[in-house]
Tab-separated table of C-alpha atoms in Angstrom:
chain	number	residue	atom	x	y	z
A	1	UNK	CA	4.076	-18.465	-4.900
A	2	UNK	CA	3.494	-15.444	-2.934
A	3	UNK	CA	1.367	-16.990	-0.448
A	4	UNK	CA	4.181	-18.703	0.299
A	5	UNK	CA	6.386	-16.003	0.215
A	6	UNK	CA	4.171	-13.784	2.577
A	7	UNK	CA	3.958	-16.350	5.135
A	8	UNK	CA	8.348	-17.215	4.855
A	9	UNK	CA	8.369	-12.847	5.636
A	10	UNK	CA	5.829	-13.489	8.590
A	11	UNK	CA	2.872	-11.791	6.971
A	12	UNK	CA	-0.493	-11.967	6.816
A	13	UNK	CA	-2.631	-9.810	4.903
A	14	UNK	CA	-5.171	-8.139	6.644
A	15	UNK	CA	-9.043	-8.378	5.595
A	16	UNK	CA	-9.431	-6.473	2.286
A	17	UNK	CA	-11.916	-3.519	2.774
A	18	UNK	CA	-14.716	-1.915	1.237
A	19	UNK	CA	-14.649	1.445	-0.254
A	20	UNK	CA	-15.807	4.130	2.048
A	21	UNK	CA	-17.724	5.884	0.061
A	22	UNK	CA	-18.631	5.868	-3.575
A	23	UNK	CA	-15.648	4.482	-5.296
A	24	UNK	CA	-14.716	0.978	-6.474
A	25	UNK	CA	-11.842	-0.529	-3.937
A	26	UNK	CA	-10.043	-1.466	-7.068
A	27	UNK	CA	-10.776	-0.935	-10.920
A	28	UNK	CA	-9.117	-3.504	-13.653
A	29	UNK	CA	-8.696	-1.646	-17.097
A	30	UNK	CA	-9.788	-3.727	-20.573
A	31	UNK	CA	-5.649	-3.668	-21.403
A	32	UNK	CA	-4.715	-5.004	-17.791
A	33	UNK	CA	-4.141	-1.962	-15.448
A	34	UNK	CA	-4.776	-2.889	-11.889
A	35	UNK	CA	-5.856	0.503	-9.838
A	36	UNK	CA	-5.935	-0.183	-5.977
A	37	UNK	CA	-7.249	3.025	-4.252
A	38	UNK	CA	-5.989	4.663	-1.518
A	39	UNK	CA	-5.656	2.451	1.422
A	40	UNK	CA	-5.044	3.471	4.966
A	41	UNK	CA	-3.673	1.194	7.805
A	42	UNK	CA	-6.433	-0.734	9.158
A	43	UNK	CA	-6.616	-4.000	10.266
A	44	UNK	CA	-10.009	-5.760	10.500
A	45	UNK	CA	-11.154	-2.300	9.930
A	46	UNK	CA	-9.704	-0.229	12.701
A	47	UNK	CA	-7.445	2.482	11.122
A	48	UNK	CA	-3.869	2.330	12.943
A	49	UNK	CA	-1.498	4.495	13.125
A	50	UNK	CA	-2.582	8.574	14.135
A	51	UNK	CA	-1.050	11.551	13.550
A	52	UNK	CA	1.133	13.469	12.017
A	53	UNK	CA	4.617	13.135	11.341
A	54	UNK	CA	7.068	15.712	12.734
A	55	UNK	CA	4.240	16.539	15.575
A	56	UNK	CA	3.560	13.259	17.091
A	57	UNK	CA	4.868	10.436	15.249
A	58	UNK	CA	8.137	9.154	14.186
A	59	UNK	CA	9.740	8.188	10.789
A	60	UNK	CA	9.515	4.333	12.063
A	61	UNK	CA	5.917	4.767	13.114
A	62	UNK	CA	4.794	5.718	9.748
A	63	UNK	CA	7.082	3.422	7.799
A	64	UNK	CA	5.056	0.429	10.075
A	65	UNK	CA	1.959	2.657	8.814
A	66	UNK	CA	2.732	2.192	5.113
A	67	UNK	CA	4.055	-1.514	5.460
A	68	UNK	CA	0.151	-2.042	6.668
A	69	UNK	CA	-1.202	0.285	3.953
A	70	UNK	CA	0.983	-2.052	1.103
A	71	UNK	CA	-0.856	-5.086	3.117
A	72	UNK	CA	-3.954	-3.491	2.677
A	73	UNK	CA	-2.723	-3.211	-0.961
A	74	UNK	CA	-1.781	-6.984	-1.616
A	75	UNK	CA	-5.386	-7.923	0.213
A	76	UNK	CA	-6.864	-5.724	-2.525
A	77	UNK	CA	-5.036	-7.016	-4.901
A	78	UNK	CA	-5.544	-11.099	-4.103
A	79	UNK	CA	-9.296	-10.172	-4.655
A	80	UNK	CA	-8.684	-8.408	-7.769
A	81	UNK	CA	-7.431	-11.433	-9.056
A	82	UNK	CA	-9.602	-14.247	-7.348
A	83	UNK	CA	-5.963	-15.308	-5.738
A	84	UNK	CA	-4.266	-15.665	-9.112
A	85	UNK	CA	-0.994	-13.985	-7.632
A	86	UNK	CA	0.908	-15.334	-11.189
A	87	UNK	CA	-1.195	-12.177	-13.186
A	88	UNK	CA	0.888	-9.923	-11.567
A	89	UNK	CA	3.020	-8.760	-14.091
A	90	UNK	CA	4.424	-5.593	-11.995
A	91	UNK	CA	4.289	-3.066	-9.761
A	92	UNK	CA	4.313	-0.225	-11.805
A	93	UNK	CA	3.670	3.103	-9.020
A	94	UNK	CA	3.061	3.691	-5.760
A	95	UNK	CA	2.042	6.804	-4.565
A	96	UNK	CA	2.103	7.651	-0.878
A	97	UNK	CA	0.089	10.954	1.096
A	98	UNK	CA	1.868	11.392	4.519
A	99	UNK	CA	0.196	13.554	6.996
A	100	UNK	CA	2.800	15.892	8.846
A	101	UNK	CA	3.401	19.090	9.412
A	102	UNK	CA	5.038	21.730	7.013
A	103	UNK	CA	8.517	21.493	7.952
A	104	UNK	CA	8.781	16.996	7.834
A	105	UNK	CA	10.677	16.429	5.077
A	106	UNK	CA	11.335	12.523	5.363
A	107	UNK	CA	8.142	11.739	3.698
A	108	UNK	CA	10.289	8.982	1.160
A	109	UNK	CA	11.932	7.242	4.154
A	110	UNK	CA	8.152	6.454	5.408
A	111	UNK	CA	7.170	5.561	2.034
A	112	UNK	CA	10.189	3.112	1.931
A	113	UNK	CA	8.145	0.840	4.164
A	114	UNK	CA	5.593	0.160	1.601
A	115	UNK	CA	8.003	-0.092	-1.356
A	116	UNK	CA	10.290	-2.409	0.979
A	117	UNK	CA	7.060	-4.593	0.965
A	118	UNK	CA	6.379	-5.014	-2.501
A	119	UNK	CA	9.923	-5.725	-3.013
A	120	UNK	CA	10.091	-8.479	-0.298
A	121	UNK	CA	6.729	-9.821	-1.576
A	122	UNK	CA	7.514	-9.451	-5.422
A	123	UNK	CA	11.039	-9.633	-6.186
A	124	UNK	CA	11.864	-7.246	-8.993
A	125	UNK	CA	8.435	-6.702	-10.341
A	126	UNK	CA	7.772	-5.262	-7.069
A	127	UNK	CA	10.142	-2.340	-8.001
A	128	UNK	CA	8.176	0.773	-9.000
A	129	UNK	CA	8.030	4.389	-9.363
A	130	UNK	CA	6.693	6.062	-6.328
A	131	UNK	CA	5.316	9.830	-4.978
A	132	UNK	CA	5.676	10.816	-1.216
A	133	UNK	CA	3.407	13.725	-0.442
A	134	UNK	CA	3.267	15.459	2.660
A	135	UNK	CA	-0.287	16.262	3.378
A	136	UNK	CA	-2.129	18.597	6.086
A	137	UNK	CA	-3.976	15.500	7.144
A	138	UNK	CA	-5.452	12.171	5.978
A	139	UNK	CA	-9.129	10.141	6.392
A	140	UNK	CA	-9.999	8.795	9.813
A	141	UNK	CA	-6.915	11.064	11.383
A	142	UNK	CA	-4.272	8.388	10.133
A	143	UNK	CA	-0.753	9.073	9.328
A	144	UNK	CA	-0.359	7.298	5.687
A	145	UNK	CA	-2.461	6.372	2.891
A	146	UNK	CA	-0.993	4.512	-0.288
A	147	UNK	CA	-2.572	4.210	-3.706
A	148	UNK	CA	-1.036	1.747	-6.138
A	149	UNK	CA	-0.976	0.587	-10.067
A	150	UNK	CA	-0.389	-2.895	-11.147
A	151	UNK	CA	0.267	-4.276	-14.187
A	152	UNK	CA	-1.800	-7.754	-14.640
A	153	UNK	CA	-2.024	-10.623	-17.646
A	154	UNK	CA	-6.284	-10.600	-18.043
């Protein structure tokens, strides 16, 4: 049970989010693709987490940033599914936009704190493709934002 399996880790997901603008927070395809949009690291919406890496922020700050963006992502998730955690078939991508500045080159070291999420949460359907993208900057002035694709039973 992944409840379970949050709370043995010492988790808690964080209050899932509305969209913040006009977009869905999550769209379920007709053949059982789970989209989660971007999510940034906010808890009981308050974005954490500022900056940019290789200015002001260090590799372990923004791998703490995108362990609360893949909360984020389970909290979407556990709606998506009305708490049915057992239609999660996999974790099929992640992709991960890093705000730092042209010469940071360790943006796959901060995205391992979101993949070392979903594979502490999931097992090995929690293993997944992934993109790290350094970008100029991010919504709200946080460091990390992570998007992610599911596969789901319907």
């Amino acid at each position: 049970m992944i409840r379970d399996r949050l709370t043995a880790l010492g988790l808690t997901l964080p209050k899932a989010s509305g969209p913040g603008g006009a977009y869905a927070p999550f769209v379920l395809s007709p053949k059982g693709t789970l989209y989660i949009a971007g999510q940034i690291p906010q808890l009981d919406g308050e974005a954490q987490f500022f900056g940019r890496l290789g200015e002001n922020a260090t590799v372990e700050q923004g791998q703490a940033a995108a362990q609360l963006c893949a909360l984020n992502i389970l909290a979407q998730v556990e709606i998506a599914l009305n708490g049915d955690w057992s239609r999660v078939q996999q974790c099929v991508k992640l992709n991960g936009f890093i705000a730092c500045t042209p010469d940071f080159t360790q943006q796959s070291q901060v995205m391992n704190g979101a993949s070392d999420i979903m594979l502490s949460v999931f097992g090995e359907i929690g293993r997944h493709a992934r993109t790290s993208v350094g970008v100029a900057a991010l919504p709200r002035g946080v460091m990390v934002e992570v998007d992610a694709t599911f596969e789901v039973t319907l």
